[in-house]
Amino acid sequence: VNVGFCVLGIIVMATTNSLMWTFFSRGLGFSMSSAIASVTVTFSNVLSSAFLGFVLYGECQEVLWWGGVFLILCGLTLIHRELPPPRKALPHKQQ
């Protein structure tokens, strides 16, 4: 019975990872930049892990865990944000 559950777990993990990469690739195709797809995939992975951990194992995540998730998402957003174009220097007046 244990071996059967291990094999089933590996099959489910491979299937869900394949689906995640498929949706990520399609999201990159539809998105103007990789930022939106990257942040969305990261956020959905974290939320699905928390949800499945609660449903399957009865885990409740602590506030510190959610704080870490929030900081990771803030970091991803900062890394992938678009910066305004740099200003051109004003030409110096010749005297």
XYZ file of N, CA and C in Angstrom:
285
model
N 0.832 -1.189 0.000
C 0.000 0.000 0.000
C 0.878 1.254 0.000
N 1.964 1.257 0.788
C 2.858 2.413 0.831
C 3.481 2.698 -0.523
N 3.914 1.656 -1.225
C 4.544 1.833 -2.535
C 3.529 2.421 -3.514
N 2.297 1.979 -3.436
C 1.237 2.500 -4.310
C 1.008 3.986 -4.092
N 0.998 4.410 -2.820
C 0.815 5.832 -2.523
C 2.018 6.657 -2.981
N 3.210 6.091 -2.857
C 4.414 6.802 -3.324
C 4.368 6.997 -4.831
N 3.996 5.940 -5.553
C 3.909 6.036 -7.019
C 2.813 7.017 -7.413
N 1.680 6.953 -6.746
C 0.591 7.888 -7.029
C 1.018 9.323 -6.741
N 1.735 9.541 -5.653
C 2.221 10.878 -5.318
C 3.184 11.415 -6.366
N 4.070 10.557 -6.853
C 5.016 10.984 -7.886
C 4.278 11.330 -9.174
N 3.284 10.539 -9.542
C 2.505 10.816 -10.755
C 1.748 12.130 -10.621
N 1.132 12.361 -9.468
C 0.406 13.611 -9.248
C 1.356 14.795 -9.258
N 2.527 14.656 -8.652
C 3.503 15.747 -8.640
C 3.975 16.069 -10.057
N 4.283 15.046 -10.837
C 4.732 15.269 -12.215
C 3.632 15.923 -13.050
N 2.401 15.506 -12.846
C 1.279 16.088 -13.593
C 1.074 17.545 -13.236
N 1.069 17.852 -11.953
C 0.848 19.247 -11.558
C 2.013 20.148 -11.970
N 3.249 19.643 -11.912
C 4.386 20.438 -12.389
C 4.300 20.678 -13.888
N 3.887 19.674 -14.630
C 3.718 19.847 -16.078
C 2.656 20.882 -16.389
N 1.549 20.823 -15.668
C 0.493 21.823 -15.864
C 0.978 23.229 -15.517
N 1.741 23.337 -14.426
C 2.239 24.654 -14.017
C 3.143 25.231 -15.084
N 4.068 24.440 -15.624
C 4.986 24.953 -16.648
C 4.251 25.245 -17.950
N 3.229 24.464 -18.260
C 2.434 24.737 -19.456
C 1.721 26.070 -19.328
N 1.065 26.300 -18.206
C 0.360 27.572 -18.005
C 1.331 28.743 -17.936
N 2.505 28.527 -17.345
C 3.502 29.586 -17.282
C 3.986 29.959 -18.688
N 4.249 28.955 -19.513
C 4.694 29.219 -20.887
C 3.617 29.957 -21.683
N 2.378 29.536 -21.510
C 1.289 30.233 -22.210
C 1.118 31.647 -21.682
N 1.285 31.826 -20.379
C 1.196 33.163 -19.799
C 2.281 34.078 -20.330
N 3.481 33.540 -20.523
C 4.559 34.342 -21.107
C 4.224 34.745 -22.539
N 3.542 33.867 -23.254
C 3.163 34.176 -24.629
C 2.127 35.286 -24.716
N 1.223 35.340 -23.747
C 0.164 36.347 -23.767
C 0.562 37.656 -23.093
N 1.579 37.621 -22.264
C 1.945 38.783 -21.469
C 2.948 39.653 -22.219
N 2.909 40.947 -21.910
C 3.855 41.868 -22.522
C 5.239 41.754 -21.880
N 5.301 41.336 -20.631
C 6.581 41.155 -19.962
C 6.514 39.897 -19.106
N 7.676 39.431 -18.712
C 7.717 38.220 -17.895
C 7.345 38.502 -16.443
N 7.280 39.758 -16.054
C 7.016 40.111 -14.656
C 5.659 39.602 -14.197
N 4.652 39.846 -14.984
C 3.297 39.450 -14.586
C 3.200 37.933 -14.466
N 3.759 37.221 -15.435
C 3.697 35.758 -15.395
C 4.493 35.208 -14.220
N 5.664 35.763 -13.948
C 6.500 35.264 -12.852
C 5.841 35.469 -11.493
N 5.326 36.661 -11.266
C 4.680 36.948 -9.986
C 3.416 36.114 -9.829
N 2.650 35.962 -10.898
C 1.419 35.176 -10.825
C 1.711 33.708 -10.532
N 2.711 33.133 -11.200
C 3.041 31.727 -10.964
C 3.557 31.524 -9.542
N 4.405 32.422 -9.076
C 4.925 32.297 -7.712
C 3.797 32.390 -6.695
N 2.912 33.363 -6.887
C 1.807 33.542 -5.951
C 0.860 32.342 -5.972
N 0.559 31.830 -7.173
C -0.353 30.689 -7.245
C 0.269 29.436 -6.649
N 1.587 29.245 -6.818
C 2.249 28.084 -6.203
C 2.184 28.147 -4.681
N 2.426 29.315 -4.127
C 2.408 29.460 -2.671
C 1.002 29.245 -2.129
N 0.019 29.856 -2.776
C -1.359 29.693 -2.304
C -1.855 28.258 -2.457
N -1.509 27.612 -3.565
C -1.954 26.228 -3.731
C -1.265 25.306 -2.730
N 0.001 25.583 -2.406
C 0.684 24.777 -1.388
C 0.014 24.932 -0.031
N -0.330 26.169 0.318
C -0.995 26.402 1.596
C -2.374 25.740 1.626
N -3.110 25.856 0.526
C -4.452 25.278 0.474
C -4.408 23.755 0.534
N -3.546 23.150 -0.285
C -3.461 21.689 -0.278
C -2.898 21.157 1.038
N -1.970 21.882 1.640
C -1.475 21.471 2.951
C -2.569 21.483 3.997
N -3.451 22.463 3.908
C -4.569 22.536 4.856
C -5.584 21.425 4.596
N -5.934 21.219 3.321
C -6.957 20.226 2.984
C -6.462 18.800 3.231
N -5.247 18.501 2.777
C -4.762 17.124 2.860
C -4.194 16.752 4.225
N -3.506 17.708 4.864
C -2.799 17.370 6.097
C -3.271 18.143 7.322
N -4.175 19.079 7.140
C -4.663 19.860 8.269
C -3.660 20.882 8.773
N -2.698 21.278 7.931
C -1.690 22.256 8.336
C -2.296 23.657 8.362
N -1.922 24.407 9.372
C -2.273 25.823 9.418
C -0.969 26.602 9.408
N -0.833 27.492 8.451
C 0.397 28.264 8.338
C 0.399 29.391 9.360
N 1.573 29.659 9.884
C 1.711 30.709 10.894
C 1.830 32.071 10.230
N 1.680 33.088 11.038
C 1.768 34.465 10.550
C 3.157 34.730 9.972
N 4.189 34.147 10.564
C 5.551 34.326 10.072
C 5.690 33.776 8.652
N 5.048 32.649 8.361
C 5.074 32.061 7.031
C 4.420 32.994 6.032
N 3.239 33.514 6.390
C 2.540 34.445 5.484
C 3.332 35.738 5.318
N 4.021 36.164 6.363
C 4.882 37.342 6.244
C 6.018 37.090 5.263
N 6.606 35.900 5.309
C 7.646 35.540 4.357
C 7.142 35.501 2.930
N 5.944 34.966 2.756
C 5.320 34.943 1.426
C 5.124 36.364 0.920
N 4.644 37.228 1.795
C 4.432 38.626 1.414
C 5.742 39.295 1.004
N 6.817 39.048 1.763
C 8.110 39.637 1.427
C 8.668 39.097 0.110
N 8.479 37.811 -0.145
C 8.918 37.242 -1.412
C 8.181 37.886 -2.574
N 6.876 38.038 -2.442
C 6.100 38.659 -3.518
C 6.462 40.128 -3.706
N 6.733 40.823 -2.614
C 7.179 42.219 -2.733
C 8.523 42.290 -3.452
N 9.427 41.377 -3.118
C 10.725 41.348 -3.789
C 10.602 41.055 -5.268
N 9.760 40.098 -5.624
C 9.544 39.799 -7.041
C 8.958 40.999 -7.776
N 8.045 41.668 -7.134
C 7.436 42.843 -7.757
C 8.472 43.942 -7.952
N 9.324 44.147 -6.970
C 10.365 45.172 -7.104
C 11.375 44.814 -8.186
N 11.736 43.549 -8.272
C 12.713 43.127 -9.271
C 12.157 43.293 -10.680
N 10.900 42.965 -10.867
C 10.325 42.941 -12.207
C 9.605 44.221 -12.607
N 9.603 45.215 -11.760
C 8.877 46.435 -12.127
C 9.644 47.202 -13.194
N 8.898 47.985 -13.941
C 9.529 48.795 -14.973
C 9.902 50.138 -14.382
N 11.135 50.528 -14.588
C 11.596 51.818 -14.108
C 11.338 52.865 -15.186
N 11.063 54.101 -14.785
C 10.866 55.135 -15.800
C 12.175 55.371 -16.549
N 12.062 55.802 -17.810
C 13.300 56.030 -18.566
C 14.118 57.149 -17.928
N 15.447 57.039 -17.980
C 16.277 58.087 -17.360
C 16.129 59.408 -18.106
N 16.228 60.478 -17.356
C 16.128 61.804 -17.956
C 17.409 62.124 -18.710
N 17.224 62.830 -19.788
C 18.406 63.257 -20.542
C 18.974 64.490 -19.866
N 20.270 64.547 -19.822
C 20.917 65.698 -19.212
C 20.694 66.915 -20.094
N 20.458 68.036 -19.453
C 20.270 69.280 -20.191
C 21.596 69.724 -20.779
N 21.571 70.186 -22.017
C 22.845 70.652 -22.604
C 23.343 71.879 -21.867
N 24.639 71.933 -21.658
C 25.252 73.080 -20.967
C 25.294 74.271 -21.889
N 25.030 75.418 -21.306
C 25.093 76.666 -22.082
C 26.553 77.005 -22.335
N 26.832 77.325 -23.565
C 28.196 77.738 -23.853
C 28.336 79.228 -23.663
N 29.384 79.612 -23.023
C 29.562 81.047 -22.727
C 30.466 81.710 -23.700
